[in-house]
Amino acid sequence: MSQVPSAADRVYLVTGGNAGIGYFTAEQLAGTGATVVLGSRSAERAEAAMDAIRARVPGARVRSVGLDLADLGSLRETAESLEAERLDAVVHNAGVLHEGLERRETRDGNEVHFGTNHLGHFALTHWLLPLLEAAPSARVVTVGSFAAKSERLALDDLQSRTGYRAKRTYGRSKLAQMYFGLELDRRLRAAGSTVSSVVVHPGGALDSLTPSRPPVHVRTAGAALRGAAAALVLQGKHAGARPAVRAVLDPRIAGGELWGPRVFGLRGRPHRERLWAQLEDVETARRLWEASTELTGVAPAAAVRSTRPAGSGAQ
């Protein structure tokens, strides 16, 4: 998009909006005049992020809401605490990467990457649907990862109980998110919903190529120098946020599409990508959905017709 459209009447939620790509997504969306809500586990970090956004975007309308994706039982309360009549988009950005050797679990007993990155967003979407349905044409934007491109889901071991490796498990959890985003759109279309679902990824986004936003992120001169060579093929997190921002704002983007950086999928302006081979596997997406429904006890998009407020409808 050559110009960022005004979105002064819109409300957007960014999960994990207090740091990294989530922060820059929130900052860029705040520049449109929209109300941007940062979902964060830490009220202190959310406050620091909001201060940083206000310093860059005069008059920014930002606020925060407590969000712990690792606690499935808390997500209904998170949705209710938004205190909004409608939600025009949610950016499912938050994620964890624990690099230790030992497998860890959430309080619900799910493997921590799969439980937080995928199941948390899966359940949160269910509770947000009434607010999304209340908007004329809301959008769910799921942020995957380029690291997921080389992974395949193990449907018989979604909880990574066998041969656990942190980075592989992280990549698979992000791949599960991407399957979810695509399957969600298929189910929304089948239900006649006005909500659409788009999947994006940030490419290769490094802290060393990311401009400072104190106190959220401070790039030292040494880090910038060390990252200079990487700039030939990778980019900073401010650029990594652009596919998600484009997916929120551009009405020409259709549900079920995949967007990422233009240059080898690693850097550059956002563009539409062909679905990765594994993401075209509709049967795997269906089976993952069924497993996720069983593990969370909710089924996003299963009853969107009943969540639509009286008097609304397809527009």
PDB file of N, CA and C in Angstrom, residues 43-93:
ATOM      1  N   ALA A  43       1.538  -6.193  32.967  1.00  0.00           N
ATOM      2  CA  ALA A  43       0.992  -4.836  32.916  1.00  0.00           C
ATOM      3  C   ALA A  43       2.116  -3.815  32.835  1.00  0.00           C
ATOM      4  N   GLU A  44       3.231  -4.084  33.503  1.00  0.00           N
ATOM      5  CA  GLU A  44       4.367  -3.160  33.495  1.00  0.00           C
ATOM      6  C   GLU A  44       4.973  -3.041  32.092  1.00  0.00           C
ATOM      7  N   ARG A  45       5.160  -4.181  31.417  1.00  0.00           N
ATOM      8  CA  ARG A  45       5.727  -4.145  30.068  1.00  0.00           C
ATOM      9  C   ARG A  45       4.744  -3.521  29.085  1.00  0.00           C
ATOM     10  N   ALA A  46       3.477  -3.763  29.280  1.00  0.00           N
ATOM     11  CA  ALA A  46       2.474  -3.148  28.411  1.00  0.00           C
ATOM     12  C   ALA A  46       2.497  -1.636  28.563  1.00  0.00           C
ATOM     13  N   GLU A  47       2.649  -1.157  29.784  1.00  0.00           N
ATOM     14  CA  GLU A  47       2.692   0.282  30.024  1.00  0.00           C
ATOM     15  C   GLU A  47       3.911   0.900  29.358  1.00  0.00           C
ATOM     16  N   ALA A  48       5.061   0.222  29.441  1.00  0.00           N
ATOM     17  CA  ALA A  48       6.268   0.725  28.787  1.00  0.00           C
ATOM     18  C   ALA A  48       6.085   0.776  27.277  1.00  0.00           C
ATOM     19  N   ALA A  49       5.438  -0.243  26.710  1.00  0.00           N
ATOM     20  CA  ALA A  49       5.198  -0.266  25.272  1.00  0.00           C
ATOM     21  C   ALA A  49       4.258   0.858  24.861  1.00  0.00           C
ATOM     22  N   MET A  50       3.233   1.103  25.649  1.00  0.00           N
ATOM     23  CA  MET A  50       2.301   2.177  25.319  1.00  0.00           C
ATOM     24  C   MET A  50       2.987   3.537  25.387  1.00  0.00           C
ATOM     25  N   ASP A  51       3.861   3.713  26.359  1.00  0.00           N
ATOM     26  CA  ASP A  51       4.617   4.971  26.439  1.00  0.00           C
ATOM     27  C   ASP A  51       5.488   5.152  25.202  1.00  0.00           C
ATOM     28  N   ALA A  52       6.113   4.061  24.749  1.00  0.00           N
ATOM     29  CA  ALA A  52       6.970   4.137  23.566  1.00  0.00           C
ATOM     30  C   ALA A  52       6.154   4.470  22.317  1.00  0.00           C
ATOM     31  N   ILE A  53       4.968   3.887  22.204  1.00  0.00           N
ATOM     32  CA  ILE A  53       4.107   4.179  21.051  1.00  0.00           C
ATOM     33  C   ILE A  53       3.666   5.636  21.078  1.00  0.00           C
ATOM     34  N   ARG A  54       3.277   6.129  22.240  1.00  0.00           N
ATOM     35  CA  ARG A  54       2.829   7.527  22.348  1.00  0.00           C
ATOM     36  C   ARG A  54       3.954   8.503  22.004  1.00  0.00           C
ATOM     37  N   ALA A  55       5.197   8.103  22.310  1.00  0.00           N
ATOM     38  CA  ALA A  55       6.332   8.963  21.984  1.00  0.00           C
ATOM     39  C   ALA A  55       6.558   9.052  20.481  1.00  0.00           C
ATOM     40  N   ARG A  56       6.190   7.983  19.740  1.00  0.00           N
ATOM     41  CA  ARG A  56       6.373   7.950  18.293  1.00  0.00           C
ATOM     42  C   ARG A  56       5.136   8.420  17.536  1.00  0.00           C
ATOM     43  N   VAL A  57       3.952   8.209  18.144  1.00  0.00           N
ATOM     44  CA  VAL A  57       2.685   8.512  17.462  1.00  0.00           C
ATOM     45  C   VAL A  57       1.894   9.478  18.341  1.00  0.00           C
ATOM     46  N   PRO A  58       2.039  10.782  18.138  1.00  0.00           N
ATOM     47  CA  PRO A  58       1.297  11.749  18.950  1.00  0.00           C
ATOM     48  C   PRO A  58      -0.213  11.498  18.860  1.00  0.00           C
ATOM     49  N   GLY A  59      -0.859  11.494  20.016  1.00  0.00           N
ATOM     50  CA  GLY A  59      -2.299  11.270  20.043  1.00  0.00           C
ATOM     51  C   GLY A  59      -2.710   9.824  19.883  1.00  0.00           C
ATOM     52  N   ALA A  60      -1.742   8.903  19.959  1.00  0.00           N
ATOM     53  CA  ALA A  60      -2.059   7.478  19.789  1.00  0.00           C
ATOM     54  C   ALA A  60      -3.100   7.030  20.807  1.00  0.00           C
ATOM     55  N   ARG A  61      -4.035   6.237  20.337  1.00  0.00           N
ATOM     56  CA  ARG A  61      -5.069   5.676  21.209  1.00  0.00           C
ATOM     57  C   ARG A  61      -4.714   4.216  21.480  1.00  0.00           C
ATOM     58  N   VAL A  62      -4.023   4.011  22.576  1.00  0.00           N
ATOM     59  CA  VAL A  62      -3.582   2.670  22.929  1.00  0.00           C
ATOM     60  C   VAL A  62      -3.969   2.362  24.369  1.00  0.00           C
ATOM     61  N   ARG A  63      -4.303   1.130  24.603  1.00  0.00           N
ATOM     62  CA  ARG A  63      -4.554   0.641  25.950  1.00  0.00           C
ATOM     63  C   ARG A  63      -4.175  -0.831  25.993  1.00  0.00           C
ATOM     64  N   SER A  64      -4.250  -1.428  27.157  1.00  0.00           N
ATOM     65  CA  SER A  64      -3.803  -2.815  27.280  1.00  0.00           C
ATOM     66  C   SER A  64      -4.851  -3.660  27.976  1.00  0.00           C
ATOM     67  N   VAL A  65      -4.696  -4.965  27.837  1.00  0.00           N
ATOM     68  CA  VAL A  65      -5.561  -5.931  28.502  1.00  0.00           C
ATOM     69  C   VAL A  65      -4.688  -7.104  28.927  1.00  0.00           C
ATOM     70  N   GLY A  66      -4.959  -7.641  30.094  1.00  0.00           N
ATOM     71  CA  GLY A  66      -4.203  -8.791  30.561  1.00  0.00           C
ATOM     72  C   GLY A  66      -4.477 -10.008  29.707  1.00  0.00           C
ATOM     73  N   LEU A  67      -3.426 -10.708  29.311  1.00  0.00           N
ATOM     74  CA  LEU A  67      -3.574 -11.868  28.430  1.00  0.00           C
ATOM     75  C   LEU A  67      -2.523 -12.908  28.767  1.00  0.00           C
ATOM     76  N   ASP A  68      -2.973 -14.100  29.132  1.00  0.00           N
ATOM     77  CA  ASP A  68      -2.070 -15.220  29.383  1.00  0.00           C
ATOM     78  C   ASP A  68      -2.553 -16.402  28.552  1.00  0.00           C
ATOM     79  N   LEU A  69      -1.956 -16.583  27.389  1.00  0.00           N
ATOM     80  CA  LEU A  69      -2.385 -17.632  26.470  1.00  0.00           C
ATOM     81  C   LEU A  69      -2.086 -19.025  27.000  1.00  0.00           C
ATOM     82  N   ALA A  70      -1.224 -19.121  27.997  1.00  0.00           N
ATOM     83  CA  ALA A  70      -0.911 -20.420  28.584  1.00  0.00           C
ATOM     84  C   ALA A  70      -1.948 -20.859  29.603  1.00  0.00           C
ATOM     85  N   ASP A  71      -2.910 -19.994  29.898  1.00  0.00           N
ATOM     86  CA  ASP A  71      -3.970 -20.299  30.856  1.00  0.00           C
ATOM     87  C   ASP A  71      -5.305 -20.240  30.118  1.00  0.00           C
ATOM     88  N   LEU A  72      -5.752 -21.370  29.599  1.00  0.00           N
ATOM     89  CA  LEU A  72      -6.960 -21.391  28.770  1.00  0.00           C
ATOM     90  C   LEU A  72      -8.187 -20.899  29.525  1.00  0.00           C
ATOM     91  N   GLY A  73      -8.235 -21.153  30.818  1.00  0.00           N
ATOM     92  CA  GLY A  73      -9.394 -20.756  31.604  1.00  0.00           C
ATOM     93  C   GLY A  73      -9.538 -19.261  31.788  1.00  0.00           C
ATOM     94  N   SER A  74      -8.488 -18.498  31.481  1.00  0.00           N
ATOM     95  CA  SER A  74      -8.526 -17.048  31.682  1.00  0.00           C
ATOM     96  C   SER A  74      -8.970 -16.283  30.443  1.00  0.00           C
ATOM     97  N   LEU A  75      -9.082 -16.957  29.299  1.00  0.00           N
ATOM     98  CA  LEU A  75      -9.229 -16.243  28.034  1.00  0.00           C
ATOM     99  C   LEU A  75     -10.622 -15.667  27.827  1.00  0.00           C
ATOM    100  N   ARG A  76     -11.628 -16.296  28.377  1.00  0.00           N
ATOM    101  CA  ARG A  76     -12.968 -15.712  28.286  1.00  0.00           C
ATOM    102  C   ARG A  76     -13.001 -14.367  29.012  1.00  0.00           C
ATOM    103  N   GLU A  77     -12.373 -14.311  30.173  1.00  0.00           N
ATOM    104  CA  GLU A  77     -12.316 -13.058  30.932  1.00  0.00           C
ATOM    105  C   GLU A  77     -11.539 -11.998  30.167  1.00  0.00           C
ATOM    106  N   THR A  78     -10.470 -12.399  29.466  1.00  0.00           N
ATOM    107  CA  THR A  78      -9.714 -11.447  28.654  1.00  0.00           C
ATOM    108  C   THR A  78     -10.609 -10.815  27.601  1.00  0.00           C
ATOM    109  N   ALA A  79     -11.384 -11.650  26.904  1.00  0.00           N
ATOM    110  CA  ALA A  79     -12.276 -11.128  25.864  1.00  0.00           C
ATOM    111  C   ALA A  79     -13.311 -10.181  26.459  1.00  0.00           C
ATOM    112  N   GLU A  80     -13.851 -10.538  27.613  1.00  0.00           N
ATOM    113  CA  GLU A  80     -14.868  -9.698  28.240  1.00  0.00           C
ATOM    114  C   GLU A  80     -14.287  -8.380  28.728  1.00  0.00           C
ATOM    115  N   SER A  81     -13.018  -8.400  29.126  1.00  0.00           N
ATOM    116  CA  SER A  81     -12.400  -7.189  29.682  1.00  0.00           C
ATOM    117  C   SER A  81     -11.992  -6.190  28.610  1.00  0.00           C
ATOM    118  N   LEU A  82     -12.160  -6.546  27.337  1.00  0.00           N
ATOM    119  CA  LEU A  82     -11.860  -5.587  26.273  1.00  0.00           C
ATOM    120  C   LEU A  82     -12.790  -4.381  26.332  1.00  0.00           C
ATOM    121  N   GLU A  83     -13.988  -4.586  26.851  1.00  0.00           N
ATOM    122  CA  GLU A  83     -14.965  -3.505  27.010  1.00  0.00           C
ATOM    123  C   GLU A  83     -15.138  -2.727  25.708  1.00  0.00           C
ATOM    124  N   ALA A  84     -15.341  -3.461  24.630  1.00  0.00           N
ATOM    125  CA  ALA A  84     -15.565  -2.864  23.318  1.00  0.00           C
ATOM    126  C   ALA A  84     -16.862  -3.411  22.738  1.00  0.00           C
ATOM    127  N   GLU A  85     -17.521  -2.599  21.941  1.00  0.00           N
ATOM    128  CA  GLU A  85     -18.744  -3.041  21.290  1.00  0.00           C
ATOM    129  C   GLU A  85     -18.443  -3.935  20.098  1.00  0.00           C
ATOM    130  N   ARG A  86     -17.253  -3.760  19.528  1.00  0.00           N
ATOM    131  CA  ARG A  86     -16.861  -4.583  18.390  1.00  0.00           C
ATOM    132  C   ARG A  86     -15.344  -4.635  18.327  1.00  0.00           C
ATOM    133  N   LEU A  87     -14.836  -5.572  17.557  1.00  0.00           N
ATOM    134  CA  LEU A  87     -13.403  -5.714  17.341  1.00  0.00           C
ATOM    135  C   LEU A  87     -13.193  -5.881  15.838  1.00  0.00           C
ATOM    136  N   ASP A  88     -12.445  -4.962  15.237  1.00  0.00           N
ATOM    137  CA  ASP A  88     -12.277  -4.976  13.788  1.00  0.00           C
ATOM    138  C   ASP A  88     -11.176  -5.931  13.327  1.00  0.00           C
ATOM    139  N   ALA A  89     -10.235  -6.228  14.194  1.00  0.00           N
ATOM    140  CA  ALA A  89      -9.207  -7.218  13.852  1.00  0.00           C
ATOM    141  C   ALA A  89      -8.482  -7.648  15.112  1.00  0.00           C
ATOM    142  N   VAL A  90      -8.037  -8.895  15.093  1.00  0.00           N
ATOM    143  CA  VAL A  90      -7.113  -9.379  16.115  1.00  0.00           C
ATOM    144  C   VAL A  90      -5.894  -9.919  15.392  1.00  0.00           C
ATOM    145  N   VAL A  91      -4.719  -9.547  15.876  1.00  0.00           N
ATOM    146  CA  VAL A  91      -3.458 -10.063  15.334  1.00  0.00           C
ATOM    147  C   VAL A  91      -2.906 -11.065  16.340  1.00  0.00           C
ATOM    148  N   HIS A  92      -2.939 -12.332  15.957  1.00  0.00           N
ATOM    149  CA  HIS A  92      -2.435 -13.399  16.820  1.00  0.00           C
ATOM    150  C   HIS A  92      -0.920 -13.477  16.661  1.00  0.00           C
ATOM    151  N   ASN A  93      -0.224 -12.675  17.447  1.00  0.00           N
ATOM    152  CA  ASN A  93       1.223 -12.549  17.313  1.00  0.00           C
ATOM    153  C   ASN A  93       2.000 -13.203  18.453  1.00  0.00           C
TER     154      ASN A  93
END
